[in-house]
Tab-separated table of C-alpha atoms in Angstrom:
chain	number	residue	atom	x	y	z
A	1	MET	CA	102.999	98.923	124.687
A	2	GLU	CA	101.900	97.425	121.362
A	3	PRO	CA	102.518	93.706	120.761
A	4	VAL	CA	105.640	92.881	118.739
A	5	PRO	CA	104.963	89.356	117.403
A	6	VAL	CA	107.760	87.263	115.896
A	7	THR	CA	107.914	83.608	114.909
A	8	GLY	CA	110.604	81.427	116.369
A	9	HIS	CA	111.755	79.015	119.048
A	10	PRO	CA	110.947	80.585	122.450
A	11	GLY	CA	113.878	78.930	124.201
A	12	LEU	CA	116.401	80.059	121.607
A	13	ILE	CA	115.100	83.630	121.462
A	14	THR	CA	115.200	83.725	125.271
A	15	ARG	CA	118.813	82.600	125.119
A	16	VAL	CA	119.674	85.528	122.840
A	17	LEU	CA	118.287	87.936	125.446
A	18	ASP	CA	119.990	86.075	128.301
A	19	ASN	CA	123.373	86.211	126.551
A	20	LEU	CA	123.041	89.917	125.802
A	21	LEU	CA	122.015	90.678	129.387
A	22	ASP	CA	124.897	88.598	130.748
A	23	ASN	CA	127.314	90.482	128.494
A	24	ALA	CA	125.835	93.826	129.550
A	25	GLU	CA	126.002	92.937	133.248
A	26	ARG	CA	129.692	92.089	133.032
A	27	HIS	CA	130.575	95.333	131.240
A	28	ALA	CA	128.164	97.916	132.659
A	29	ALA	CA	129.350	100.587	135.068
A	30	THR	CA	125.976	101.247	136.677
A	31	THR	CA	123.113	100.894	134.171
A	32	ILE	CA	121.631	98.425	131.683
A	33	THR	CA	118.798	99.538	129.412
A	34	VAL	CA	116.550	97.148	127.460
A	35	THR	CA	114.171	98.505	124.811
A	36	LEU	CA	111.733	96.647	122.552
A	37	THR	CA	110.106	98.463	119.619
A	38	ALA	CA	108.517	97.702	116.261
A	39	ASP	CA	109.950	99.048	113.015
A	40	HIS	CA	106.873	98.797	110.815
A	41	ASP	CA	108.605	100.343	107.801
A	42	HIS	CA	110.951	97.351	107.643
A	43	ARG	CA	108.549	94.861	109.281
A	44	GLN	CA	110.986	94.111	112.098
A	45	ALA	CA	110.948	93.763	115.864
A	46	VAL	CA	113.879	95.683	117.353
A	47	LEU	CA	115.484	94.728	120.678
A	48	ASP	CA	118.169	97.028	122.106
A	49	VAL	CA	120.363	96.031	125.058
A	50	ALA	CA	122.659	98.876	126.131
A	51	ASN	CA	125.132	99.355	128.970
A	52	ASP	CA	127.104	102.344	130.202
A	53	GLY	CA	130.497	100.648	130.383
A	54	SER	CA	133.558	101.368	128.289
A	55	PRO	CA	132.901	101.651	124.533
A	56	ILE	CA	134.106	98.860	122.253
A	57	PRO	CA	137.044	99.936	120.064
A	58	PRO	CA	136.296	100.072	116.319
A	59	GLU	CA	138.754	97.270	115.526
A	60	HIS	CA	136.812	94.883	117.780
A	61	GLN	CA	133.274	95.725	116.732
A	62	GLU	CA	132.997	92.625	114.538
A	63	THR	CA	135.499	90.304	116.183
A	64	ILE	CA	133.451	90.323	119.410
A	65	PHE	CA	130.932	88.099	117.585
A	66	GLU	CA	133.552	85.442	116.844
A	67	ARG	CA	133.756	82.303	118.956
A	68	PHE	CA	136.028	82.579	122.026
A	69	SER	CA	136.577	86.279	121.414
A	70	ARG	CA	137.271	88.241	124.601
A	71	LEU	CA	138.457	91.806	124.973
A	72	ASP	CA	140.882	93.184	127.508
A	73	ASP	CA	139.813	92.218	131.034
A	74	ALA	CA	140.032	95.894	131.960
A	75	ARG	CA	136.588	96.294	130.383
A	76	THR	CA	135.001	93.748	132.697
A	77	ARG	CA	134.245	93.763	136.381
A	78	ASP	CA	135.159	90.100	136.696
A	79	ALA	CA	136.852	87.334	134.772
A	80	GLY	CA	133.553	85.705	133.773
A	81	GLY	CA	132.525	84.889	130.254
A	82	THR	CA	133.668	82.214	127.841
A	83	GLY	CA	133.753	84.306	124.685
A	84	LEU	CA	130.817	82.334	123.268
A	85	GLY	CA	127.791	84.368	124.348
A	86	LEU	CA	127.708	86.911	121.538
A	87	ALA	CA	128.656	84.340	118.907
A	88	ILE	CA	125.787	82.081	119.988
A	89	ALA	CA	123.356	85.016	120.132
A	90	ARG	CA	124.246	86.047	116.589
A	91	ARG	CA	123.972	82.489	115.295
A	92	ILE	CA	120.501	82.066	116.811
A	93	THR	CA	119.403	85.425	115.425
A	94	THR	CA	120.636	84.462	111.954
A	95	LEU	CA	118.724	81.164	112.142
A	96	HIS	CA	115.598	83.236	112.765
A	97	HIS	CA	116.332	85.346	109.657
A	98	GLY	CA	117.323	88.329	111.756
A	99	THR	CA	120.456	90.299	112.594
A	100	LEU	CA	122.499	91.099	115.688
A	101	ALA	CA	124.890	94.022	115.489
A	102	LEU	CA	126.673	96.545	117.633
A	103	ALA	CA	124.609	99.688	117.108
A	104	PRO	CA	126.110	103.166	116.717
A	105	GLY	CA	126.431	104.945	120.021
A	106	GLN	CA	123.681	107.379	120.883
A	107	GLU	CA	124.665	110.998	121.278
A	108	GLY	CA	125.536	111.815	124.863
A	109	HIS	CA	125.721	108.147	125.901
A	110	VAL	CA	128.828	106.052	126.529
A	111	GLY	CA	129.053	102.296	126.547
A	112	ALA	CA	127.827	99.711	124.056
A	113	ARG	CA	124.420	99.034	122.525
A	114	PHE	CA	123.545	95.752	120.849
A	115	THR	CA	120.566	95.625	118.500
A	116	VAL	CA	118.628	92.511	117.491
A	117	ARG	CA	116.273	92.756	114.525
A	118	LEU	CA	113.783	89.953	113.838
A	119	PRO	CA	111.057	89.831	111.167
A	120	LEU	CA	107.608	90.751	112.444
A	121	THR	CA	104.815	88.238	111.977
A	122	HIS	CA	101.441	89.425	110.724
A	123	ALA	CA	98.898	88.979	113.498
A	124	ASP	CA	96.452	87.334	111.077
A	125	THR	CA	99.068	84.734	110.186
A	126	GLN	CA	99.836	83.546	113.710
A	127	PRO	CA	96.999	80.969	114.008
A	128	LEU	CA	98.070	79.345	110.749
A	129	VAL	CA	101.742	79.348	111.768
A	130	THR	CA	100.775	77.577	114.992
A	131	GLU	CA	98.720	74.939	113.170
A	132	LEU	CA	101.421	74.272	110.594
A	133	LEU	CA	104.072	73.830	113.255
A	134	HIS	CA	101.873	71.303	115.033
A	135	ALA	CA	101.175	69.326	111.839
A	136	TRP	CA	104.298	67.260	112.438
A	137	ASP	CA	103.526	64.329	110.175
A	138	GLN	CA	100.738	65.717	108.035
A	139	PRO	CA	102.237	67.942	105.311
A	140	ASP	CA	99.346	66.827	103.103
A	141	ASP	CA	97.055	68.856	105.376
A	142	ILE	CA	98.741	72.109	104.397
A	143	PRO	CA	96.535	72.965	101.371
A	144	GLU	CA	93.392	72.605	103.486
A	145	LEU	CA	94.860	74.589	106.394
A	146	PHE	CA	96.104	77.300	104.066
A	147	THR	CA	92.745	77.602	102.306
A	148	HIS	CA	90.878	77.708	105.615
A	149	HIS	CA	93.020	80.402	107.215
A	150	ALA	CA	94.510	82.457	104.408
A	151	ALA	CA	92.500	82.051	101.220
A	152	HIS	CA	91.486	85.722	101.167
A	153	GLN	CA	94.788	87.258	102.313
A	154	PRO	CA	97.509	88.547	99.951
A	155	LEU	CA	100.171	85.891	99.488
A	156	GLU	CA	102.949	88.357	100.331
A	157	ASP	CA	101.346	88.898	103.754
A	158	VAL	CA	101.154	85.198	104.545
A	159	VAL	CA	103.661	83.007	102.713
A	160	PRO	CA	106.909	84.697	103.907
A	161	ASP	CA	105.853	84.305	107.553
A	162	LEU	CA	104.921	80.673	107.023
A	163	ALA	CA	108.100	79.885	105.070
A	164	ARG	CA	110.267	81.533	107.724
A	165	ALA	CA	108.578	79.573	110.502
A	166	LEU	CA	108.924	76.263	108.672
A	167	LEU	CA	112.568	76.944	107.808
A	168	THR	CA	113.390	77.830	111.405
A	169	ALA	CA	111.679	74.673	112.653
A	170	GLY	CA	113.412	72.478	110.063
A	171	ARG	CA	110.103	71.352	108.520
A	172	ASP	CA	111.350	70.865	104.961
A	173	ARG	CA	108.493	68.569	103.900
A	174	HIS	CA	105.921	71.067	105.118
A	175	LEU	CA	107.688	73.908	103.321
A	176	HIS	CA	107.773	71.930	100.055
A	177	ALA	CA	104.044	71.174	100.407
A	178	LEU	CA	103.261	74.848	101.016
A	179	LEU	CA	105.246	76.025	97.989
A	180	ARG	CA	103.740	73.379	95.708
A	181	HIS	CA	100.245	74.396	96.787
A	182	VAL	CA	100.902	78.099	96.187
A	183	ALA	CA	102.531	77.392	92.800
A	184	ARG	CA	99.519	75.358	91.701
A	185	GLN	CA	96.847	77.765	92.868
A	186	ALA	CA	98.221	81.276	92.274
A	187	PRO	CA	98.487	82.992	88.886
A	188	ALA	CA	101.936	83.375	87.362
A	189	TRP	CA	102.189	87.122	88.056
A	190	GLU	CA	101.432	86.608	91.752
A	191	VAL	CA	103.970	83.791	92.069
A	192	ALA	CA	106.645	85.982	90.443
A	193	GLY	CA	105.865	88.870	92.785
A	194	LEU	CA	105.916	86.584	95.813
A	195	ALA	CA	109.315	85.236	94.768
A	196	ASP	CA	110.653	88.807	94.759
A	197	VAL	CA	109.280	89.358	98.277
A	198	LEU	CA	110.868	86.140	99.508
A	199	ARG	CA	114.237	87.245	98.128
A	200	ASP	CA	113.878	90.681	99.730
A	201	GLU	CA	113.192	88.985	103.070
A	202	GLY	CA	116.350	86.888	102.882
A	203	MET	CA	114.962	83.584	101.544
A	204	PRO	CA	116.344	83.299	97.992
A	205	ALA	CA	116.385	79.482	98.035
A	206	VAL	CA	112.677	79.448	98.920
A	207	ALA	CA	111.984	81.884	96.076
A	208	ASP	CA	113.840	79.639	93.629
A	209	GLU	CA	111.937	76.568	94.797
A	210	LEU	CA	108.614	78.385	94.400
A	211	LEU	CA	109.463	79.361	90.822
A	212	ALA	CA	110.665	75.829	90.076
A	213	ALA	CA	107.384	74.434	91.394
A	214	ARG	CA	105.497	76.839	89.143
A	215	THR	CA	107.572	75.803	86.123
A	216	ALA	CA	106.992	72.120	86.884
A	217	ARG	CA	103.257	72.796	87.086
A	218	ARG	CA	103.260	74.250	83.579
A	219	ARG	CA	105.531	71.651	81.993
A	220	PRO	CA	103.461	69.323	79.769
A	221	ARG	CA	103.551	65.674	80.641
A	222	PRO	CA	105.101	63.390	78.046
A	223	ALA	CA	102.547	61.557	75.941
A	224	ARG	CA	101.989	57.950	76.870
A	225	PRO	CA	102.837	55.389	74.157
A	226	ARG	CA	99.785	54.083	72.371
A	227	ARG	CA	98.972	50.470	73.008
A	228	ARG	CA	99.110	48.131	70.041
A	229	GLY	CA	96.827	45.258	69.371
A	230	GLY	CA	97.930	41.705	69.089
A	231	ASP	CA	98.390	42.088	65.305
A	232	GLY	CA	100.853	44.954	65.821
A	233	ARG	CA	98.358	47.631	64.796
A	234	ALA	CA	97.603	50.609	67.066
């Protein structure tokens, strides 16, 4: 099987899988199927967790992701479950800039299938992501790290992965340093194109900050007042 690299918090991503498996175990009749694939067209890792229990009625296909939502106990083999598992799994997935949804049923199969989609990380970007996430108190190191690892890679292949990782980890200072560096170094046309990519990948606020950093770079500094001599002349 080919690697399917994503960037995120291992414990939280594991919890998504645990919650989906727990849900499947409580509702399955006999079988649970877990599938992991890569959707390269959309640059996403795709995790499917399916069970062969009773299908979920259409009117509940969104409400099951709400906190404390529980369906009729006739669908379960026991009274377990707090009604929080799917809500937590969706929240974690959203924090990782992904989605969790009830997938359409496959032809000839009964039950329910939940699909998680998370953005793929470029393999060449992973070493830099790791270094940035370990640069806890050194956001000033980002320009040097970026130049060392990614100077010859297209920005659209590198910056979205880095921005997503820093957002997920709550490293706002590091993200600001990264965007300022890119805005200073890249030509205007490349910054504009990168902003479009960031919006397409669900990070509009990051795109706006990048463009703002570029605008600030181009804004002329106000002229300093000329000093006057002791006789009042310039």
